[in-house]
GROMACS .gro file of C-alpha atoms in nm:
model
  435
    1UNK     CA    1   4.510  -1.083  -0.989
    2UNK     CA    2   4.529  -0.752  -1.148
    3UNK     CA    3   4.297  -0.672  -1.351
    4UNK     CA    4   4.267  -0.559  -1.729
    5UNK     CA    5   4.142  -0.133  -1.647
    6UNK     CA    6   4.399  -0.150  -1.292
    7UNK     CA    7   4.679  -0.283  -1.518
    8UNK     CA    8   4.582  -0.029  -1.824
    9UNK     CA    9   4.607   0.306  -1.557
   10UNK     CA   10   4.930   0.159  -1.386
   11UNK     CA   11   5.110   0.194  -1.780
   12UNK     CA   12   4.930   0.520  -1.891
   13UNK     CA   13   5.252   0.762  -1.819
   14UNK     CA   14   5.399   0.489  -2.058
   15UNK     CA   15   5.193   0.454  -2.442
   16UNK     CA   16   5.249   0.529  -2.685
   17UNK     CA   17   5.651   0.555  -2.565
   18UNK     CA   18   5.692   0.164  -2.545
   19UNK     CA   19   5.769   0.187  -2.908
   20UNK     CA   20   5.942   0.479  -2.959
   21UNK     CA   21   6.147   0.459  -2.722
   22UNK     CA   22   6.283   0.028  -2.872
   23UNK     CA   23   6.291   0.273  -3.148
   24UNK     CA   24   6.551   0.530  -3.017
   25UNK     CA   25   6.745   0.151  -2.870
   26UNK     CA   26   6.780  -0.004  -3.163
   27UNK     CA   27   6.911   0.400  -3.372
   28UNK     CA   28   7.142   0.459  -3.030
   29UNK     CA   29   7.302   0.048  -3.096
   30UNK     CA   30   7.359   0.088  -3.452
   31UNK     CA   31   7.516   0.513  -3.447
   32UNK     CA   32   7.762   0.333  -3.183
   33UNK     CA   33   7.859   0.007  -3.381
   34UNK     CA   34   7.845   0.299  -3.704
   35UNK     CA   35   8.091   0.539  -3.484
   36UNK     CA   36   8.318   0.218  -3.350
   37UNK     CA   37   8.417   0.071  -3.771
   38UNK     CA   38   8.431   0.458  -3.856
   39UNK     CA   39   8.629   0.572  -3.623
   40UNK     CA   40   8.933   0.534  -3.640
   41UNK     CA   41   8.903   0.632  -4.023
   42UNK     CA   42   8.659   0.966  -3.986
   43UNK     CA   43   8.601   1.098  -3.616
   44UNK     CA   44   8.956   1.007  -3.433
   45UNK     CA   45   9.136   1.269  -3.664
   46UNK     CA   46   8.881   1.575  -3.684
   47UNK     CA   47   8.857   1.485  -3.205
   48UNK     CA   48   9.246   1.530  -3.251
   49UNK     CA   49   9.238   1.826  -3.510
   50UNK     CA   50   8.980   2.018  -3.257
   51UNK     CA   51   9.215   1.883  -2.879
   52UNK     CA   52   9.495   2.062  -3.153
   53UNK     CA   53   9.337   2.383  -3.215
   54UNK     CA   54   9.243   2.384  -2.818
   55UNK     CA   55   9.604   2.300  -2.707
   56UNK     CA   56   9.665   2.559  -2.911
   57UNK     CA   57   9.500   2.828  -2.687
   58UNK     CA   58   9.477   2.672  -2.411
   59UNK     CA   59   9.959   2.681  -2.428
   60UNK     CA   60   9.937   3.092  -2.445
   61UNK     CA   61   9.730   3.150  -2.184
   62UNK     CA   62   9.821   2.829  -1.914
   63UNK     CA   63  10.159   2.724  -1.742
   64UNK     CA   64  10.256   2.378  -1.893
   65UNK     CA   65  10.316   2.288  -1.581
   66UNK     CA   66   9.907   2.290  -1.500
   67UNK     CA   67   9.832   2.236  -1.924
   68UNK     CA   68   9.668   1.833  -1.838
   69UNK     CA   69   9.480   1.981  -1.581
   70UNK     CA   70   9.366   2.269  -1.795
   71UNK     CA   71   9.270   2.041  -2.078
   72UNK     CA   72   9.142   1.758  -1.841
   73UNK     CA   73   8.850   2.081  -1.696
   74UNK     CA   74   8.795   2.257  -2.004
   75UNK     CA   75   8.691   1.929  -2.119
   76UNK     CA   76   8.457   1.869  -1.808
   77UNK     CA   77   8.294   2.171  -1.832
   78UNK     CA   78   8.211   2.209  -2.232
   79UNK     CA   79   8.158   1.856  -2.177
   80UNK     CA   80   7.855   1.942  -1.937
   81UNK     CA   81   7.818   2.250  -2.088
   82UNK     CA   82   7.749   2.038  -2.436
   83UNK     CA   83   7.508   1.885  -2.273
   84UNK     CA   84   7.304   2.117  -2.096
   85UNK     CA   85   7.300   2.284  -2.387
   86UNK     CA   86   7.149   1.989  -2.575
   87UNK     CA   87   6.902   1.908  -2.298
   88UNK     CA   88   6.766   2.284  -2.314
   89UNK     CA   89   6.706   2.275  -2.619
   90UNK     CA   90   6.483   1.974  -2.633
   91UNK     CA   91   6.228   2.083  -2.345
   92UNK     CA   92   6.219   2.439  -2.524
   93UNK     CA   93   6.097   2.236  -2.854
   94UNK     CA   94   5.895   1.995  -2.728
   95UNK     CA   95   5.732   2.332  -2.449
   96UNK     CA   96   5.720   2.470  -2.768
   97UNK     CA   97   5.569   2.294  -3.028
   98UNK     CA   98   5.326   2.189  -2.714
   99UNK     CA   99   5.168   2.555  -2.676
  100UNK     CA  100   5.108   2.594  -3.033
  101UNK     CA  101   4.929   2.200  -3.048
  102UNK     CA  102   4.710   2.298  -2.744
  103UNK     CA  103   4.704   2.666  -2.629
  104UNK     CA  104   4.799   2.549  -2.301
  105UNK     CA  105   5.060   2.819  -2.126
  106UNK     CA  106   5.126   2.600  -1.773
  107UNK     CA  107   5.244   2.213  -1.675
  108UNK     CA  108   5.319   2.056  -2.007
  109UNK     CA  109   5.460   1.763  -1.781
  110UNK     CA  110   5.136   1.708  -1.547
  111UNK     CA  111   4.890   1.842  -1.833
  112UNK     CA  112   5.073   1.572  -2.114
  113UNK     CA  113   5.024   1.218  -1.745
  114UNK     CA  114   4.716   1.377  -1.733
  115UNK     CA  115   4.632   1.367  -2.071
  116UNK     CA  116   4.729   0.935  -2.124
  117UNK     CA  117   4.620   0.882  -1.764
  118UNK     CA  118   4.251   0.991  -1.964
  119UNK     CA  119   4.373   0.805  -2.288
  120UNK     CA  120   4.420   0.500  -2.056
  121UNK     CA  121   4.124   0.497  -1.910
  122UNK     CA  122   3.742   0.297  -1.919
  123UNK     CA  123   3.625   0.161  -2.195
  124UNK     CA  124   3.276   0.453  -2.050
  125UNK     CA  125   2.912   0.419  -2.211
  126UNK     CA  126   2.635   0.605  -2.166
  127UNK     CA  127   2.280   0.617  -2.338
  128UNK     CA  128   1.997   0.901  -2.282
  129UNK     CA  129   1.919   1.238  -2.386
  130UNK     CA  130   1.840   1.579  -2.268
  131UNK     CA  131   2.014   1.781  -1.997
  132UNK     CA  132   2.042   1.461  -1.817
  133UNK     CA  133   2.317   1.267  -2.005
  134UNK     CA  134   2.510   1.540  -2.070
  135UNK     CA  135   2.539   1.712  -1.697
  136UNK     CA  136   2.691   1.277  -1.635
  137UNK     CA  137   2.873   1.295  -1.948
  138UNK     CA  138   3.056   1.662  -1.720
  139UNK     CA  139   3.181   1.384  -1.431
  140UNK     CA  140   3.214   1.140  -1.671
  141UNK     CA  141   3.623   1.321  -1.958
  142UNK     CA  142   3.732   1.327  -1.566
  143UNK     CA  143   3.823   0.938  -1.523
  144UNK     CA  144   3.874   0.913  -1.897
  145UNK     CA  145   3.810   0.974  -2.231
  146UNK     CA  146   3.776   0.657  -2.456
  147UNK     CA  147   3.324   0.765  -2.407
  148UNK     CA  148   3.126   0.704  -2.594
  149UNK     CA  149   2.820   0.839  -2.514
  150UNK     CA  150   2.452   0.712  -2.781
  151UNK     CA  151   2.225   0.952  -2.796
  152UNK     CA  152   1.854   0.945  -2.825
  153UNK     CA  153   1.751   1.109  -3.167
  154UNK     CA  154   1.368   1.113  -3.145
  155UNK     CA  155   1.363   1.533  -3.030
  156UNK     CA  156   1.105   1.634  -3.234
  157UNK     CA  157   1.088   2.004  -3.026
  158UNK     CA  158   1.267   2.284  -3.080
  159UNK     CA  159   1.530   2.396  -3.256
  160UNK     CA  160   1.585   2.081  -3.375
  161UNK     CA  161   1.224   2.007  -3.455
  162UNK     CA  162   1.270   2.243  -3.674
  163UNK     CA  163   1.596   2.172  -3.884
  164UNK     CA  164   1.461   1.791  -3.889
  165UNK     CA  165   1.135   1.898  -4.060
  166UNK     CA  166   1.271   2.149  -4.316
  167UNK     CA  167   1.608   1.960  -4.326
  168UNK     CA  168   1.520   1.574  -4.357
  169UNK     CA  169   1.788   1.566  -4.084
  170UNK     CA  170   1.827   1.373  -3.718
  171UNK     CA  171   1.802   1.593  -3.473
  172UNK     CA  172   2.124   1.732  -3.363
  173UNK     CA  173   2.008   1.909  -3.050
  174UNK     CA  174   2.121   1.631  -2.784
  175UNK     CA  175   2.330   1.546  -2.949
  176UNK     CA  176   2.492   1.902  -2.897
  177UNK     CA  177   2.409   1.943  -2.590
  178UNK     CA  178   2.660   1.592  -2.583
  179UNK     CA  179   2.931   1.718  -2.727
  180UNK     CA  180   2.946   2.026  -2.492
  181UNK     CA  181   2.970   1.854  -2.224
  182UNK     CA  182   3.254   1.650  -2.359
  183UNK     CA  183   3.442   1.944  -2.503
  184UNK     CA  184   3.804   2.061  -2.457
  185UNK     CA  185   3.829   2.404  -2.637
  186UNK     CA  186   3.750   2.643  -2.469
  187UNK     CA  187   3.516   2.789  -2.301
  188UNK     CA  188   3.396   3.066  -2.584
  189UNK     CA  189   3.447   2.844  -2.828
  190UNK     CA  190   3.150   2.571  -2.604
  191UNK     CA  191   2.913   2.929  -2.501
  192UNK     CA  192   2.950   2.939  -2.901
  193UNK     CA  193   2.828   2.615  -3.032
  194UNK     CA  194   2.591   2.681  -2.690
  195UNK     CA  195   2.380   3.044  -2.810
  196UNK     CA  196   1.974   3.017  -2.951
  197UNK     CA  197   1.927   3.313  -3.115
  198UNK     CA  198   1.697   3.559  -2.911
  199UNK     CA  199   1.271   3.576  -3.054
  200UNK     CA  200   1.375   3.940  -3.235
  201UNK     CA  201   1.559   3.689  -3.448
  202UNK     CA  202   1.355   3.671  -3.768
  203UNK     CA  203   1.382   3.295  -3.823
  204UNK     CA  204   1.707   3.184  -3.731
  205UNK     CA  205   1.474   3.274  -3.323
  206UNK     CA  206   1.480   2.920  -3.180
  207UNK     CA  207   1.789   2.811  -3.263
  208UNK     CA  208   2.105   2.786  -3.188
  209UNK     CA  209   2.455   2.753  -3.355
  210UNK     CA  210   2.525   2.397  -3.264
  211UNK     CA  211   2.240   2.345  -3.495
  212UNK     CA  212   2.263   2.507  -3.735
  213UNK     CA  213   2.687   2.454  -3.774
  214UNK     CA  214   2.581   2.096  -3.719
  215UNK     CA  215   2.340   2.123  -4.035
  216UNK     CA  216   2.606   2.335  -4.168
  217UNK     CA  217   2.831   2.090  -4.179
  218UNK     CA  218   2.633   1.824  -4.259
  219UNK     CA  219   2.592   2.032  -4.605
  220UNK     CA  220   2.980   2.027  -4.658
  221UNK     CA  221   2.975   1.660  -4.624
  222UNK     CA  222   2.674   1.618  -4.860
  223UNK     CA  223   2.449   1.500  -4.583
  224UNK     CA  224   2.643   1.244  -4.353
  225UNK     CA  225   2.529   1.301  -4.038
  226UNK     CA  226   2.860   1.074  -3.868
  227UNK     CA  227   3.084   1.269  -4.069
  228UNK     CA  228   2.943   1.590  -4.010
  229UNK     CA  229   2.992   1.480  -3.595
  230UNK     CA  230   3.307   1.399  -3.680
  231UNK     CA  231   3.415   1.726  -3.764
  232UNK     CA  232   3.257   1.882  -3.464
  233UNK     CA  233   3.456   1.704  -3.241
  234UNK     CA  234   3.753   1.802  -3.359
  235UNK     CA  235   3.636   2.176  -3.323
  236UNK     CA  236   3.484   2.063  -3.003
  237UNK     CA  237   3.853   1.829  -2.916
  238UNK     CA  238   3.556   1.628  -2.713
  239UNK     CA  239   3.736   1.394  -2.479
  240UNK     CA  240   3.548   1.058  -2.584
  241UNK     CA  241   3.257   1.082  -2.922
  242UNK     CA  242   2.927   1.097  -2.967
  243UNK     CA  243   2.683   0.861  -3.175
  244UNK     CA  244   2.326   0.897  -3.222
  245UNK     CA  245   2.163   0.488  -3.145
  246UNK     CA  246   2.004   0.549  -3.534
  247UNK     CA  247   2.070   0.696  -3.817
  248UNK     CA  248   1.743   0.682  -3.889
  249UNK     CA  249   1.497   0.917  -3.913
  250UNK     CA  250   1.252   0.785  -3.640
  251UNK     CA  251   0.906   0.908  -3.422
  252UNK     CA  252   0.790   0.827  -3.112
  253UNK     CA  253   0.447   0.654  -3.144
  254UNK     CA  254   0.281   0.657  -2.745
  255UNK     CA  255  -0.020   0.406  -2.600
  256UNK     CA  256  -0.123   0.613  -2.275
  257UNK     CA  257  -0.372   0.428  -1.936
  258UNK     CA  258  -0.714   0.534  -2.266
  259UNK     CA  259  -0.597   0.330  -2.459
  260UNK     CA  260  -0.530   0.697  -2.670
  261UNK     CA  261  -0.241   0.687  -2.883
  262UNK     CA  262  -0.023   1.002  -2.943
  263UNK     CA  263   0.270   1.026  -3.161
  264UNK     CA  264   0.580   1.243  -3.109
  265UNK     CA  265   0.744   1.365  -2.795
  266UNK     CA  266   0.658   1.699  -2.770
  267UNK     CA  267   0.241   1.611  -2.798
  268UNK     CA  268   0.363   1.284  -2.542
  269UNK     CA  269   0.498   1.553  -2.288
  270UNK     CA  270   0.184   1.770  -2.367
  271UNK     CA  271  -0.079   1.520  -2.297
  272UNK     CA  272  -0.060   1.482  -1.924
  273UNK     CA  273  -0.175   1.119  -1.937
  274UNK     CA  274   0.038   0.811  -1.780
  275UNK     CA  275   0.205   0.602  -2.008
  276UNK     CA  276   0.116   0.297  -2.028
  277UNK     CA  277   0.455   0.151  -2.348
  278UNK     CA  278   0.635   0.340  -2.553
  279UNK     CA  279   0.723   0.265  -2.926
  280UNK     CA  280   0.927   0.366  -3.213
  281UNK     CA  281   0.763   0.471  -3.568
  282UNK     CA  282   0.837   0.280  -3.764
  283UNK     CA  283   0.888   0.040  -3.543
  284UNK     CA  284   1.184  -0.141  -3.691
  285UNK     CA  285   1.521   0.072  -3.734
  286UNK     CA  286   1.922  -0.047  -3.765
  287UNK     CA  287   2.069   0.005  -3.519
  288UNK     CA  288   2.436   0.236  -3.571
  289UNK     CA  289   2.676  -0.062  -3.535
  290UNK     CA  290   2.918   0.224  -3.375
  291UNK     CA  291   2.700   0.150  -3.106
  292UNK     CA  292   2.693  -0.156  -3.101
  293UNK     CA  293   3.020  -0.244  -3.120
  294UNK     CA  294   3.070   0.000  -2.762
  295UNK     CA  295   2.841  -0.164  -2.554
  296UNK     CA  296   3.026  -0.523  -2.636
  297UNK     CA  297   3.376  -0.396  -2.594
  298UNK     CA  298   3.252  -0.201  -2.308
  299UNK     CA  299   3.395  -0.160  -1.928
  300UNK     CA  300   3.126   0.018  -1.801
  301UNK     CA  301   2.764   0.087  -1.963
  302UNK     CA  302   2.543   0.399  -1.763
  303UNK     CA  303   2.201   0.381  -1.837
  304UNK     CA  304   2.049   0.742  -1.800
  305UNK     CA  305   1.992   0.957  -1.568
  306UNK     CA  306   1.690   1.195  -1.808
  307UNK     CA  307   1.391   1.141  -1.906
  308UNK     CA  308   1.230   0.862  -1.864
  309UNK     CA  309   1.005   0.750  -2.197
  310UNK     CA  310   1.177   0.996  -2.398
  311UNK     CA  311   1.520   1.018  -2.346
  312UNK     CA  312   1.605   0.638  -2.165
  313UNK     CA  313   1.376   0.420  -2.296
  314UNK     CA  314   1.437   0.519  -2.682
  315UNK     CA  315   1.750   0.373  -2.701
  316UNK     CA  316   1.669   0.106  -2.607
  317UNK     CA  317   1.383   0.056  -2.853
  318UNK     CA  318   1.602   0.051  -3.119
  319UNK     CA  319   1.640  -0.259  -3.225
  320UNK     CA  320   1.935  -0.442  -3.149
  321UNK     CA  321   2.047  -0.257  -2.776
  322UNK     CA  322   1.902  -0.429  -2.576
  323UNK     CA  323   1.979  -0.755  -2.668
  324UNK     CA  324   2.333  -0.583  -2.680
  325UNK     CA  325   2.305  -0.411  -2.317
  326UNK     CA  326   2.157  -0.728  -2.235
  327UNK     CA  327   2.493  -0.996  -2.326
  328UNK     CA  328   2.761  -0.641  -2.277
  329UNK     CA  329   2.943  -0.855  -1.917
  330UNK     CA  330   3.028  -0.533  -1.803
  331UNK     CA  331   2.827  -0.374  -1.521
  332UNK     CA  332   2.536  -0.138  -1.654
  333UNK     CA  333   2.361   0.040  -1.372
  334UNK     CA  334   2.001   0.295  -1.469
  335UNK     CA  335   2.071   0.607  -1.322
  336UNK     CA  336   1.770   0.750  -1.143
  337UNK     CA  337   1.632   1.090  -1.175
  338UNK     CA  338   1.597   1.323  -0.963
  339UNK     CA  339   1.303   1.513  -0.949
  340UNK     CA  340   0.921   1.401  -1.160
  341UNK     CA  341   0.971   1.540  -1.529
  342UNK     CA  342   0.629   1.677  -1.500
  343UNK     CA  343   0.384   1.510  -1.863
  344UNK     CA  344   0.588   1.215  -1.819
  345UNK     CA  345   0.744   1.115  -1.455
  346UNK     CA  346   0.446   1.231  -1.275
  347UNK     CA  347   0.452   1.114  -0.906
  348UNK     CA  348   0.696   0.840  -0.969
  349UNK     CA  349   0.916   0.705  -0.784
  350UNK     CA  350   1.241   0.507  -0.858
  351UNK     CA  351   1.099   0.164  -0.819
  352UNK     CA  352   0.866   0.311  -1.090
  353UNK     CA  353   1.089   0.464  -1.301
  354UNK     CA  354   1.227   0.073  -1.338
  355UNK     CA  355   0.912  -0.020  -1.368
  356UNK     CA  356   0.907   0.148  -1.616
  357UNK     CA  357   1.184   0.026  -1.802
  358UNK     CA  358   1.088  -0.321  -1.819
  359UNK     CA  359   0.735  -0.251  -1.872
  360UNK     CA  360   0.900  -0.111  -2.241
  361UNK     CA  361   1.238  -0.374  -2.282
  362UNK     CA  362   1.167  -0.715  -2.265
  363UNK     CA  363   1.566  -0.794  -2.180
  364UNK     CA  364   1.695  -0.653  -1.841
  365UNK     CA  365   1.958  -0.404  -1.955
  366UNK     CA  366   2.096  -0.294  -1.612
  367UNK     CA  367   2.191  -0.535  -1.254
  368UNK     CA  368   2.225  -0.244  -1.069
  369UNK     CA  369   1.981   0.147  -1.037
  370UNK     CA  370   2.146   0.437  -0.866
  371UNK     CA  371   1.948   0.658  -0.684
  372UNK     CA  372   1.999   0.922  -0.457
  373UNK     CA  373   1.907   1.061  -0.107
  374UNK     CA  374   1.943   1.404  -0.092
  375UNK     CA  375   1.698   1.563  -0.030
  376UNK     CA  376   1.732   1.973  -0.163
  377UNK     CA  377   1.595   2.283   0.070
  378UNK     CA  378   1.283   2.356   0.079
  379UNK     CA  379   1.298   2.676  -0.125
  380UNK     CA  380   1.344   2.423  -0.417
  381UNK     CA  381   1.130   2.264  -0.336
  382UNK     CA  382   0.858   2.486  -0.329
  383UNK     CA  383   1.006   2.623  -0.695
  384UNK     CA  384   0.978   2.247  -0.835
  385UNK     CA  385   0.653   2.186  -0.703
  386UNK     CA  386   0.530   2.560  -0.870
  387UNK     CA  387   0.590   2.382  -1.247
  388UNK     CA  388   0.507   2.070  -1.074
  389UNK     CA  389   0.840   1.838  -1.051
  390UNK     CA  390   0.887   1.653  -0.672
  391UNK     CA  391   1.146   1.477  -0.509
  392UNK     CA  392   1.241   1.087  -0.658
  393UNK     CA  393   1.110   0.878  -0.370
  394UNK     CA  394   1.379   0.633  -0.318
  395UNK     CA  395   1.238   0.318  -0.278
  396UNK     CA  396   1.596   0.131  -0.241
  397UNK     CA  397   1.399  -0.176  -0.102
  398UNK     CA  398   1.157  -0.252  -0.413
  399UNK     CA  399   1.463  -0.237  -0.631
  400UNK     CA  400   1.653  -0.509  -0.443
  401UNK     CA  401   1.281  -0.655  -0.430
  402UNK     CA  402   1.294  -0.687  -0.809
  403UNK     CA  403   1.683  -0.833  -0.815
  404UNK     CA  404   1.891  -0.480  -0.912
  405UNK     CA  405   2.169  -0.387  -0.696
  406UNK     CA  406   2.100  -0.075  -0.526
  407UNK     CA  407   2.373   0.266  -0.474
  408UNK     CA  408   2.234   0.534  -0.250
  409UNK     CA  409   2.338   0.771  -0.137
  410UNK     CA  410   2.337   1.207  -0.198
  411UNK     CA  411   2.409   1.211  -0.546
  412UNK     CA  412   2.218   1.578  -0.535
  413UNK     CA  413   2.356   1.946  -0.697
  414UNK     CA  414   2.192   2.193  -0.575
  415UNK     CA  415   2.280   2.585  -0.773
  416UNK     CA  416   1.930   2.775  -0.955
  417UNK     CA  417   1.813   2.400  -1.093
  418UNK     CA  418   1.886   2.090  -0.854
  419UNK     CA  419   2.007   1.750  -1.082
  420UNK     CA  420   2.277   1.523  -1.025
  421UNK     CA  421   2.634   1.591  -0.915
  422UNK     CA  422   2.822   1.393  -1.171
  423UNK     CA  423   3.116   1.421  -1.040
  424UNK     CA  424   2.988   1.271  -0.728
  425UNK     CA  425   2.749   0.988  -0.974
  426UNK     CA  426   3.095   0.970  -1.168
  427UNK     CA  427   3.300   0.889  -0.883
  428UNK     CA  428   3.040   0.558  -0.823
  429UNK     CA  429   2.995   0.488  -1.191
  430UNK     CA  430   3.402   0.469  -1.165
  431UNK     CA  431   3.356   0.267  -0.776
  432UNK     CA  432   3.192  -0.025  -1.038
  433UNK     CA  433   3.443  -0.094  -1.329
  434UNK     CA  434   3.664  -0.412  -1.235
  435UNK     CA  435   3.461  -0.637  -1.057
   0.00000   0.00000   0.00000
């Protein structure tokens, strides 16, 4: 039996046309009936007048014995010319409207079909934060525009931390990165969002324009952070939506292996000590209702990649999120990091990343683990070793022994940095849809 998602994908190019087609057929039928009722009194006299006028012209230039044949030829030519003019005019008008609205200059039909297919793509939920989530979203948006990114809001460093302290707003940095990752806007606009002021910029030093714009939009909407995100989403023409896991102001609290407690994401990472447990401060915060709804209706859910203690686990600690993930009937995959994270997952194997999540979250929030088996170049390994980062060992057998399915393959992309290849990861995630 064909799955719900595959049926939607098959019918994607016709989405939105069925209602329009029905109205068109009803309108055409109404026009035909009206024409039949008024044909003799209104339309026929007009047509006869046009015929007489055309015949008078033809009589002057065509011999009488060829008049009937010439009349038919002229009629056929005018019918073809009129039909061509109507089609060409409608096409030109539609192309002009589309180009005005989208700025696209070629392949309008291809763009339309592509966007229709994306609009009917699977409902994908991705949870996380940092650069890991935004990297993944760049791959997922090639398969669907029904994406909900649920973002961690515990960042207290850099531009986000300053805005949180000065304005009391939710840290916008990770949300900004996800908005840019899902953007369909011009590159110049996304580059502007990501621009960060240098050290010689006075009070603006370290701030990114995107963070400041989100703060300004929140001010314009009387402190409503949700409306600010929606407005920024419209500016960037994003495929999908980005929501915080909670709208509450919250920070991280960690219990280290030596029993000490540390508060704040930046402080936790800087301790360099092994982390035993993570908590939110305050512990009970309301989840975003859109996040819970998206999880319940998802066709596939991705958790990570990202810093396991400061990007992945915080979302799962928000009250109701883990329970919603447990109850979601769709495939749920944890995407394990490619490289270890200094101060968080030093020397962690893939199975230890999974163990860290299980130790902090009571519910079973995923049933599948995506593990990279690719190996970076020796120069890249040396470069990362100097900064205290190492390749995550893919001990897939241990993960299987925990009862999880493993998707092990080379998911790595190596440029100036080593990270997941978003297209490879997204393709494997999509293979889970409908199973």
